[in-house]
Short mmCIF file of C-alpha atoms and ligand atoms in Angstrom, two decimals:
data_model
loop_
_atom_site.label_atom_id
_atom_site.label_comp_id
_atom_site.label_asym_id
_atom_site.label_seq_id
_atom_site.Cartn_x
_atom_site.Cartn_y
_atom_site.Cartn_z
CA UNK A 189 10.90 -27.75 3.90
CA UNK A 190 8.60 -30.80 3.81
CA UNK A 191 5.09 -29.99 4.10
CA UNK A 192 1.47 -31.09 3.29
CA UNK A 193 -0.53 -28.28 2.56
CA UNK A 194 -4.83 -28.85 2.65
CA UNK A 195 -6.35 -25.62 0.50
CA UNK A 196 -10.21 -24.83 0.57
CA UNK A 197 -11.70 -22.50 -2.33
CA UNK A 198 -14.97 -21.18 -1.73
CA UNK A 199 -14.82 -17.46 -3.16
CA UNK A 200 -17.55 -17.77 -5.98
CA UNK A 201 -19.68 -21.14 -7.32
CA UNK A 202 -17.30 -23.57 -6.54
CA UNK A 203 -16.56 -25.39 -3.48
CA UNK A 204 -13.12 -27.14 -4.07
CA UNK A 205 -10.11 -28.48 -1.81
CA UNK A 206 -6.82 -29.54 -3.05
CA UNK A 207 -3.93 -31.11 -0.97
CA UNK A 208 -0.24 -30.50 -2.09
CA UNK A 209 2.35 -32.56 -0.45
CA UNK A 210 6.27 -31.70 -0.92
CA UNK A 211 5.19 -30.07 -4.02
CA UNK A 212 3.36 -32.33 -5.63
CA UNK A 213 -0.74 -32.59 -6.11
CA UNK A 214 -1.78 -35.22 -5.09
CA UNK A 215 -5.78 -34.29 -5.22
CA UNK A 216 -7.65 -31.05 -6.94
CA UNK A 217 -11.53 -32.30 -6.12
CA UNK A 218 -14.34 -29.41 -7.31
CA UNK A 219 -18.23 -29.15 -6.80
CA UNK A 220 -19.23 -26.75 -8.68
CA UNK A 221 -22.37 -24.80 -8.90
CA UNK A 222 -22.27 -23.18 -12.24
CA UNK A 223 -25.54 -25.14 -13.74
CA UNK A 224 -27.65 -24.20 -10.75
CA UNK A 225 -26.61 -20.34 -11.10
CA UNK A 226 -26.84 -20.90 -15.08
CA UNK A 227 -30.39 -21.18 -14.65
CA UNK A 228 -30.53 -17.44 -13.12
CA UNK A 229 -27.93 -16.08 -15.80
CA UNK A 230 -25.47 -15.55 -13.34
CA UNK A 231 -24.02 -16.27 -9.39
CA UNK A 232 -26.88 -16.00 -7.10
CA UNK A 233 -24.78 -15.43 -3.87
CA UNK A 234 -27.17 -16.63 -1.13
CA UNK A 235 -27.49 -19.94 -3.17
CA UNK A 236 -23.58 -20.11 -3.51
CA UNK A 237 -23.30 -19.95 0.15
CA UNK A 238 -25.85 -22.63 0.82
CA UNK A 239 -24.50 -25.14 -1.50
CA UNK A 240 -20.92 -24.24 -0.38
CA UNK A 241 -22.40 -24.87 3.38
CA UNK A 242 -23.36 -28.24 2.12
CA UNK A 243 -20.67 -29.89 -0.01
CA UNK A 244 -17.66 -28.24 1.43
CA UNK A 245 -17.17 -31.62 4.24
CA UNK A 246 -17.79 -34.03 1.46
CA UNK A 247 -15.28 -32.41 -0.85
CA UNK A 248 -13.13 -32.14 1.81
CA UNK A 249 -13.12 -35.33 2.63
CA UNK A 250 -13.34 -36.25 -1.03
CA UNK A 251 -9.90 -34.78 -1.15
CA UNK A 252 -8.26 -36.92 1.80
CA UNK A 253 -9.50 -39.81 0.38
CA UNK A 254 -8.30 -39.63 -3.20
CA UNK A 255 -4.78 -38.13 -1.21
CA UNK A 256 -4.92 -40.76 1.12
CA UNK A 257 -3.56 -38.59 3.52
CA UNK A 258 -5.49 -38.30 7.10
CA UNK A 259 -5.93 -35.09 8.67
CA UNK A 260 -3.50 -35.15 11.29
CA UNK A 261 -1.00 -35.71 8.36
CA UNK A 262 -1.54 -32.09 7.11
CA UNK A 263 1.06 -29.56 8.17
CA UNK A 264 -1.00 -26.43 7.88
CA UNK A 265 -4.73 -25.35 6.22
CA UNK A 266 -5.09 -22.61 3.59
CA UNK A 267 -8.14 -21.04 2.60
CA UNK A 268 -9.10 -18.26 -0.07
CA UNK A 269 -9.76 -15.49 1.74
CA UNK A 270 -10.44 -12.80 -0.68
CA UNK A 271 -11.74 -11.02 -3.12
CA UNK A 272 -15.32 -12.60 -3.93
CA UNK A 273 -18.83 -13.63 -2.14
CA UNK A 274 -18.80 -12.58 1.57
CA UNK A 275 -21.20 -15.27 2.43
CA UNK A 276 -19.43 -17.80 0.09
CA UNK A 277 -15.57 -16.79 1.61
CA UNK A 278 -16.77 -17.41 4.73
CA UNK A 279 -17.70 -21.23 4.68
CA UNK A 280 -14.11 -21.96 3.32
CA UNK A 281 -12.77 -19.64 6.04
CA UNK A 282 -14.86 -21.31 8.95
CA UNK A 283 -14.27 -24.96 7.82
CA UNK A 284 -10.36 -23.80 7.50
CA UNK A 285 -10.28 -22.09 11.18
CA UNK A 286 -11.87 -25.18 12.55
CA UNK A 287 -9.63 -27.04 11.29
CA UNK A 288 -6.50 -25.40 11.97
CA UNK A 289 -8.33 -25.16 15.65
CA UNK A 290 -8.93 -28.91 16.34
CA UNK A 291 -5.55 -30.03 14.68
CA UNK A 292 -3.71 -27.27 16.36
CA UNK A 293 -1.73 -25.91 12.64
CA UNK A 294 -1.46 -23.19 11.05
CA UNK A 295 -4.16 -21.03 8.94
CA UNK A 296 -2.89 -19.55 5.92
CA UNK A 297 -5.46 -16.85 4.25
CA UNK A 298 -4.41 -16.77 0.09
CA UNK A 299 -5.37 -13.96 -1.85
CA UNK A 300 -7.71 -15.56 -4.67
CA UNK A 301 -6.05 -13.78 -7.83
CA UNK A 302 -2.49 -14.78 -6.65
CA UNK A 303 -4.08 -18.03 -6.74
CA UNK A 304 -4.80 -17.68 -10.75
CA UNK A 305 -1.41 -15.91 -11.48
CA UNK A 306 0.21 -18.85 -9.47
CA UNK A 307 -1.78 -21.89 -11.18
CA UNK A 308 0.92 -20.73 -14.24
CA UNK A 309 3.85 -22.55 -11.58
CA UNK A 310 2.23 -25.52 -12.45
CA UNK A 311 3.16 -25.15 -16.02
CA UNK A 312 6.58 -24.00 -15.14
CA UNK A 313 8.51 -21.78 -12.81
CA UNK A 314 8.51 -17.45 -13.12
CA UNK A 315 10.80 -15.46 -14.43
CA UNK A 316 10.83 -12.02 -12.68
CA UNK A 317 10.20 -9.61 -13.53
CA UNK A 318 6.59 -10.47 -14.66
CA UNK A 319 4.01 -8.91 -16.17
CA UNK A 320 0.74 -10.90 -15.28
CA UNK A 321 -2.60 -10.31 -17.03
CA UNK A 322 -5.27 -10.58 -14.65
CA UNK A 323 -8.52 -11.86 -16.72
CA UNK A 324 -11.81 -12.73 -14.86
CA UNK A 325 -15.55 -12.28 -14.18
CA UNK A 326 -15.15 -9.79 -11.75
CA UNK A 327 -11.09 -8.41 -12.53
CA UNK A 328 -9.11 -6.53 -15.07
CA UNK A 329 -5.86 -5.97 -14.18
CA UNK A 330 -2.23 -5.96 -15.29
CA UNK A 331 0.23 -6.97 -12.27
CA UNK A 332 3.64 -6.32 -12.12
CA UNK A 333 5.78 -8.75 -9.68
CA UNK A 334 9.50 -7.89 -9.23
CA UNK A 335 9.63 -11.43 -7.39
CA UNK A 336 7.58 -13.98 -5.52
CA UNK A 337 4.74 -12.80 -3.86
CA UNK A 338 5.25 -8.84 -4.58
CA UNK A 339 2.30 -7.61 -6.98
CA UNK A 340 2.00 -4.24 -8.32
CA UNK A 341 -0.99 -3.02 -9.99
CA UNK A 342 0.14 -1.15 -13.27
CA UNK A 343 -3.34 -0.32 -14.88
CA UNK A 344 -6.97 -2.32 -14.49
CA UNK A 345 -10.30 -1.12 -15.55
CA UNK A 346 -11.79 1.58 -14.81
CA UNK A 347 -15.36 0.12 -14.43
CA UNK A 348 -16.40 -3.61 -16.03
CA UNK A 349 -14.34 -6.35 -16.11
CA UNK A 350 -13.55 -7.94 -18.91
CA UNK A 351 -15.61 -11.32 -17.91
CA UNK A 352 -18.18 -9.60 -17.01
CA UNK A 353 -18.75 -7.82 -20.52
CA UNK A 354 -17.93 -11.37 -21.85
CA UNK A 355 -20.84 -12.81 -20.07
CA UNK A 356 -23.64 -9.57 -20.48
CA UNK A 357 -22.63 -9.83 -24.21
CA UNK A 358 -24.08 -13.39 -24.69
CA UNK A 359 -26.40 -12.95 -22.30
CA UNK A 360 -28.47 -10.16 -24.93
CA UNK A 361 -27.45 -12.74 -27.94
CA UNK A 362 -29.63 -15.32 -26.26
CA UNK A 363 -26.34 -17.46 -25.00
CA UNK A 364 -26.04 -19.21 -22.06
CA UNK A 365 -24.19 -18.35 -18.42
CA UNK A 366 -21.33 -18.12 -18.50
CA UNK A 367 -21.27 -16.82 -21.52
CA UNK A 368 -17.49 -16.73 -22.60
CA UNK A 369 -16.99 -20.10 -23.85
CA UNK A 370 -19.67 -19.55 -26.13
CA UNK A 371 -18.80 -16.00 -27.21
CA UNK A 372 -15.56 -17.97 -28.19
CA UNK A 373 -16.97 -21.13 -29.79
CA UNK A 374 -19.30 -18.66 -32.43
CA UNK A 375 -16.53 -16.19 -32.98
CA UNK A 376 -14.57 -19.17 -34.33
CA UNK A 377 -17.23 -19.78 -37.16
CA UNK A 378 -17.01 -15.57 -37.41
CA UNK A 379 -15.64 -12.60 -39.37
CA UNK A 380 -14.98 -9.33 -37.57
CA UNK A 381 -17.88 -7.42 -40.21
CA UNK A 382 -19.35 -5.46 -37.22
CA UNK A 383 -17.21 -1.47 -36.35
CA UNK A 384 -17.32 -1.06 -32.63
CA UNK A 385 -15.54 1.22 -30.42
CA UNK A 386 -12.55 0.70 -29.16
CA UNK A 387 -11.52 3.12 -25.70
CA UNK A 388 -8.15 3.24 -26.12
CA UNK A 389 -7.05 6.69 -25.59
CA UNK A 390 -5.54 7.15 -22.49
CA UNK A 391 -1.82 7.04 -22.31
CA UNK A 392 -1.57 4.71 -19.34
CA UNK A 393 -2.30 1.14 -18.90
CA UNK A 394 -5.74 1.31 -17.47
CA UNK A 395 -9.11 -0.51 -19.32
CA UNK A 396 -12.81 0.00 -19.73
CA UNK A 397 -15.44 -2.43 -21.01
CA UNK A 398 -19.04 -0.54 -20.48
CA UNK A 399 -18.76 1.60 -23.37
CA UNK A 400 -17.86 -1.68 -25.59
CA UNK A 401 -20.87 -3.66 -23.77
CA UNK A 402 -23.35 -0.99 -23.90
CA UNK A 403 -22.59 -0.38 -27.34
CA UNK A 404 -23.19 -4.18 -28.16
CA UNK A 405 -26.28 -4.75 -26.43
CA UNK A 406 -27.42 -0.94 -27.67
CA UNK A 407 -26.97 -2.97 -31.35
CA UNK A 408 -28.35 -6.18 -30.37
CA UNK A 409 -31.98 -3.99 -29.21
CA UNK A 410 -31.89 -1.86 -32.12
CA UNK A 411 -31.88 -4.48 -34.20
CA UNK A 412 -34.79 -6.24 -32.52
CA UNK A 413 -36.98 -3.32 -32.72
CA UNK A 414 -36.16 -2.95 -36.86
CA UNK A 415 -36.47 -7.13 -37.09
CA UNK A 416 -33.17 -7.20 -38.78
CA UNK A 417 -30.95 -10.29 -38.08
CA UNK A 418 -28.00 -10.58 -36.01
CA UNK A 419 -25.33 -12.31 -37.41
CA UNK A 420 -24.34 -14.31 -33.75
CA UNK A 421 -20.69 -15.91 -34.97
CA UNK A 422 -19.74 -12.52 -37.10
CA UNK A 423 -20.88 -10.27 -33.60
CA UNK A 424 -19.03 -12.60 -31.65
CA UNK A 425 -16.27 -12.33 -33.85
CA UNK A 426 -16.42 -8.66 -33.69
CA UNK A 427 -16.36 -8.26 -30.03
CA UNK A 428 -14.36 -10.49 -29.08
CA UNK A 429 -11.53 -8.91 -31.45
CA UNK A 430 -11.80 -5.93 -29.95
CA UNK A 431 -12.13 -6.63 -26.41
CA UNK A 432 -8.89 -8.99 -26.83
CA UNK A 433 -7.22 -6.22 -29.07
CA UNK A 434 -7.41 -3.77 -26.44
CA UNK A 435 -5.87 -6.02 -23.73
CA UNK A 436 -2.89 -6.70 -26.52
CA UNK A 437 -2.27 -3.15 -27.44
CA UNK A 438 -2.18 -2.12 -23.37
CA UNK A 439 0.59 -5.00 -23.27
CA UNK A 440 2.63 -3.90 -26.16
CA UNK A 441 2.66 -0.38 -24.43
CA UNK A 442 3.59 -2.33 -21.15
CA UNK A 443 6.51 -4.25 -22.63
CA UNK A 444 7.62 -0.64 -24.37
CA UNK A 445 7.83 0.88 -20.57
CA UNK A 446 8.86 -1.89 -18.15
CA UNK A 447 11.46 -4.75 -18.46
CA UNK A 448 9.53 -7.67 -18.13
CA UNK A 449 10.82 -10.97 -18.29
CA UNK A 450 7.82 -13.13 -18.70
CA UNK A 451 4.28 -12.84 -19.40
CA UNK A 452 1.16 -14.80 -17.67
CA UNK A 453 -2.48 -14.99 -18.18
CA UNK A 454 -4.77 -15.28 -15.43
CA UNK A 455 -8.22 -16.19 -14.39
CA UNK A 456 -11.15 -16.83 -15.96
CA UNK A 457 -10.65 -15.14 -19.70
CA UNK A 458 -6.99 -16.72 -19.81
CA UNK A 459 -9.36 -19.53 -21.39
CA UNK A 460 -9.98 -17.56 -24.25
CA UNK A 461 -8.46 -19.07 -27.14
CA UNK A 462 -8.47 -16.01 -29.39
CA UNK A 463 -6.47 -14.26 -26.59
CA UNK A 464 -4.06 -17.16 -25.73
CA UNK A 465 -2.98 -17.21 -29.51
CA UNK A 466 -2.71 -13.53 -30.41
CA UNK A 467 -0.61 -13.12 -26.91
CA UNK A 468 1.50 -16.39 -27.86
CA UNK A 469 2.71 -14.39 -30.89
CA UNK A 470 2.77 -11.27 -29.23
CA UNK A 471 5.25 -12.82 -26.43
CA UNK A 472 7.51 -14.24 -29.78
CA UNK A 473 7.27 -10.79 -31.86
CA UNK A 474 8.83 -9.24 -28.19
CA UNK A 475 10.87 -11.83 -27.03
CA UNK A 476 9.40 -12.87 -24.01
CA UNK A 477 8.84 -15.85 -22.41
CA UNK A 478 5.22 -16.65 -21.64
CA UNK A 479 2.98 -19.12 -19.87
CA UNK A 480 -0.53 -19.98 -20.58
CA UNK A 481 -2.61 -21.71 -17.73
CA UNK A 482 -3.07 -25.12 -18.02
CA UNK A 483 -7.28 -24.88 -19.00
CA UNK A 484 -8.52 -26.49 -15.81
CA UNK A 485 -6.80 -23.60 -13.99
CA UNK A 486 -8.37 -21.20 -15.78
CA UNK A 487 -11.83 -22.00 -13.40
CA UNK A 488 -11.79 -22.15 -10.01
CA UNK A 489 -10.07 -24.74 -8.07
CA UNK A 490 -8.32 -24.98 -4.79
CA UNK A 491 -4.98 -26.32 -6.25
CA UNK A 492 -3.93 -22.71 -7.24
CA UNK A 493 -4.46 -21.76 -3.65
CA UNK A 494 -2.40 -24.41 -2.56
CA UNK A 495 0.78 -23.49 -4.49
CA UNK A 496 0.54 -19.94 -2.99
CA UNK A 497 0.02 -21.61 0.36
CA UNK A 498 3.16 -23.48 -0.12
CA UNK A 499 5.30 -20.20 -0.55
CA UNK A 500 3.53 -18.30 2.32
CA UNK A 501 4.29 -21.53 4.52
CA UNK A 502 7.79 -21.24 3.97
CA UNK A 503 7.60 -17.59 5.08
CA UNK A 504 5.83 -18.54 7.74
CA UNK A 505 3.13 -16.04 7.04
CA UNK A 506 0.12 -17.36 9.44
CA UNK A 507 -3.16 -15.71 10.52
CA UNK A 508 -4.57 -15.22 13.50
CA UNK A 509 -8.30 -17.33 14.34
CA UNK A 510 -10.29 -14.36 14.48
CA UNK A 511 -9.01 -13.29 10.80
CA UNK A 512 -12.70 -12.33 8.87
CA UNK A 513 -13.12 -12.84 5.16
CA UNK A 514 -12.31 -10.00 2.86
CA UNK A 515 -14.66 -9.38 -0.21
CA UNK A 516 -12.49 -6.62 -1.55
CA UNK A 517 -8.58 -7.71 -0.23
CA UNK A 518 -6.59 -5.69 -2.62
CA UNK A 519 -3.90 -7.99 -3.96
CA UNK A 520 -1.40 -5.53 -3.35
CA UNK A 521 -2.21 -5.53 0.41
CA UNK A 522 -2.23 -9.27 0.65
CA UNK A 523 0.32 -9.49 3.38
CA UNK A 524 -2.05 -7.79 5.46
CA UNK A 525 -4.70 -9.85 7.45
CA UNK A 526 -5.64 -7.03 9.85
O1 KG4 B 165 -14.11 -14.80 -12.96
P1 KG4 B 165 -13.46 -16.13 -13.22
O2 KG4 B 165 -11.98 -16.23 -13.11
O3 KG4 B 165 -14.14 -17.23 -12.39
C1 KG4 B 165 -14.25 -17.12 -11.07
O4 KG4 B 165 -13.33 -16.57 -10.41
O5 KG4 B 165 -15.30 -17.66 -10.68
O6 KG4 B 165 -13.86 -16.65 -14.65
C2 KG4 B 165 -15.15 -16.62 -15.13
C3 KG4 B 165 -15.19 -15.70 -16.33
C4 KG4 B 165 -16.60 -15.58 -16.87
O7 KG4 B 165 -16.85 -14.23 -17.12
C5 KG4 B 165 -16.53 -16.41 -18.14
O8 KG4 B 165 -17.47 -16.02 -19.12
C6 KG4 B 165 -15.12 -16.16 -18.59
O9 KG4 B 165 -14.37 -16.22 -17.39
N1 KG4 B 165 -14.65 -17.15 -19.56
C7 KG4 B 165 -14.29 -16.86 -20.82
C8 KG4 B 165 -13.94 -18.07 -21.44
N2 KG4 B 165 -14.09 -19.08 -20.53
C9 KG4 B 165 -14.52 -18.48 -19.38
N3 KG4 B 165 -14.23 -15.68 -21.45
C10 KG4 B 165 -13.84 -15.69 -22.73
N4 KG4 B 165 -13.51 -16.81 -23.41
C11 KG4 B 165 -13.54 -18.02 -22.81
N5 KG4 B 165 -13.21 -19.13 -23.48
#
C-alpha cells in the first residue's frame, strides 16, 4: 500500500521526526538535548519537556523540508507514545494529534522499544521466530516475537537496567553523562584484573544490575577513603565483562530452550562494542542469524518509529484523539491504546 508516513519521537532528550515514504527514508532530523542534561549527570525531565516544547515545529519542519514533501502529502502521523518522560511524550503526542486533527489522517501511537527492535529492518528483514535483546537506559529485557508485531517478554531485570548501571558506573569514576560510550572507550585500553559478582543463579532468564553497581561504586569509595588508585580502563574492563557476560550466558540458556531463528540487539547498549562482538560470535557458535543496529539507531531517532508506523498502517491500527501518553505502556500490551 503506498503511503507517507510523518513519525515524531519525543520520549526522552531528543526531539526528532522522520518521514518514510513507500518504504524508503527520505529524512531522520534529531535535536538532541544530551549536552544540556550532561551538565546535571543525567535527563532532567522538566528541562526535556521545555526544550522538546521548543524545537519540536522546527524539526518538524526541518524534516518536510529536507523530504520535500508538504504536509498535506502525508498519509497518516505517528508518534512515540510510550514508555519514557510523561511531560516529554506528551509534546510529540500533542504536536501529532494536531496534526492528524487539522489534516484530517490518521494517528498512529508506536510503542518506543518496538521502535529500537524495529530500527534492525533497516539493516535487513526478521526472521521469526526472534529473540530480541532489549538494551537501554531505562530497559532490560529479552523479547520473544513469533512474528511481526507480537512481543513476548521471556525474562528482564529484576531492578536496574543495564544502561542505567552503565551510566552510575562512570558517573563514581569521574566520567561523563552518558556514561556508556566511555565505559567502552577505557575498557578497550583494559584488562579484566578486578573479581566482581556476577548474579547469575536463577534458572530463568531474568537480570539484575544493583548488586553489580553497588558493588562497583562500594569499590570505587573504599578506595578513596584508603587513597589507593583506581585503575579506570582495567575497572572498566572489568565491569563491562561482566555486565555483557551475564546478558550472553542468559542468551545461550535462551537459544538452549526456545527455537529462535534470529537474534537482535536493541536500544541504547546495542552500541556497545564489547557486546556486539561477543554476541556476533555467539550467533556463529549457535547458528543463528543476527542483526546488529546500524549505530545511529542505537540513540534515539524518529526513523525507528516510522518503520513500526508503516506496519501498524497497513493494519490499520489507529487511535482515537483523546489517546493520553503512557509512561509505562508495556510492550506486550501495545495493541492497546485504552
Ligand atoms: O536508553 P537508551 O536506549 O536511550 C534512550 O532511549 O534515550 O540508551 C541510552 C543508554 C545510556 O545508558 C548509555 O550510557 C548507553 O545507552 N550506551 C552505552 C553505549 N552507548 C550508549 N552503553 C554501553 N556501551 C556503549 N557504547
Amino acid at each position: 500500500m503506498s503511503k507517507t508516513i510523518l513519525a515524531i519521537e519525543s520520549s526522552c532528550d531528543e526531539t526528532a521526526c522522520a518521514i518514510i515514504k513507500d518504504d524508503v527514508l527520505l529524512c531522520n532530523v534529531i535535536s538532541s538535548q544530551v549536552d544540556v542534561h550532561a551538565k546535571y549527570g543525567g535527563v532532567m525531565p522538566e528541562i526535556a519537556s521545555r526544550l522538546h516544547a521548543e524545537n519540536i515545529i522546527p524539526v518538524i519542519d526541518e524534516a518536510l523540508n529536507k523530504a520535500n514533501i508538504k504536509l498535506e502529502e502525508v498519509d497518516a502521523f505517528a508518534v512515540t507514545r510510550g514508555p519514557g518522560l510523561i511531560g516529554a511524550l506528551h509534546v510529540g503526542l500533542q504536536a501529532a494529534k494536531s496534526l492528524s486533527l487539522i489534516y484530517n489522517k490518521p494517528l498512529i501511537p508506536v510503542h518506543h522499544l518496538a521502535g529500537h527492535i524495529y530500527a534492525n529492518t533497516f539493516i535487513k528483514p526478521f526472521i521469526f521466530p526472534l529473540l530480541a535483546i532489549v538494551v537501554s537506559g531505562g530497559n532490560s529485557e529479552f523479547v520473544l516475537m513469533k512474528e511481526d508485531l507480537d512481543f513476548q517478554i521471556i525474562g528482564q531485570t529484576k531492578d536496574d537496567a543495564i544502561g542505567e548501571c552503565f551510566d552510575k558506573v562512570a558517573r563514581v569514576l569521574g566520567l561523563p553523562y552518558p556514561g556508556g560510550v566511555h565505559i567502552d572507550n577505557h575498557a578497550k585500553n583494559g584488562k579484566h584484573t578486578y573479581h566482581l559478582p556476577h548474579p547469575m543463579a536463577s534458572s530463568n532468564y531474568d537480570l539484575s544490575y544493583s548488586g553489580l553497581k553497588s558493588n562497583i561504586i562500594n569499590l570505587v569509595n573504599h578506595a578513596k577513603q584508603k587513597n589507593e588508585e583506581i585503575n579506570i580502563d582495567d575497572l572498566a574492563r572489568s565491569f563491562q565483562d561482566t555486565a555483557c557476560n551475564m546478558i550472553i550466558e542468559k542468551v545461550k540458556h535462551i537459544l538452549r530452550d526456545f527455537d529462535v531463528k534470529q537474534i537482535v540487539l536493541a536500544g541504547g547498549v546495542s552500541a556497545n562494542s564489547y557486546l556486539r562482538s561477543e554476541m556476533e560470535k555467539l550467533a556463529k557458535d549457535y547458528k543463528k542469524d543476527i542483526i546488529l543496529p546500524p549505530l545511529w539507531a542505537t540513540t534515539d531517532n524518529a526513523a525507528m518509529i516510522a518503520k513500526v508506523a508503516c506496519l501498524l498502517y497497513d493494519r490499520k491500527v489507529f487511535a482515537n484523539l483523546d489517546i493520553g501518553s503512557d509512561p509505562n505502556w508495556q510492550i506486550e500490551d501495545y495493541l492497546k491504546f485504552e
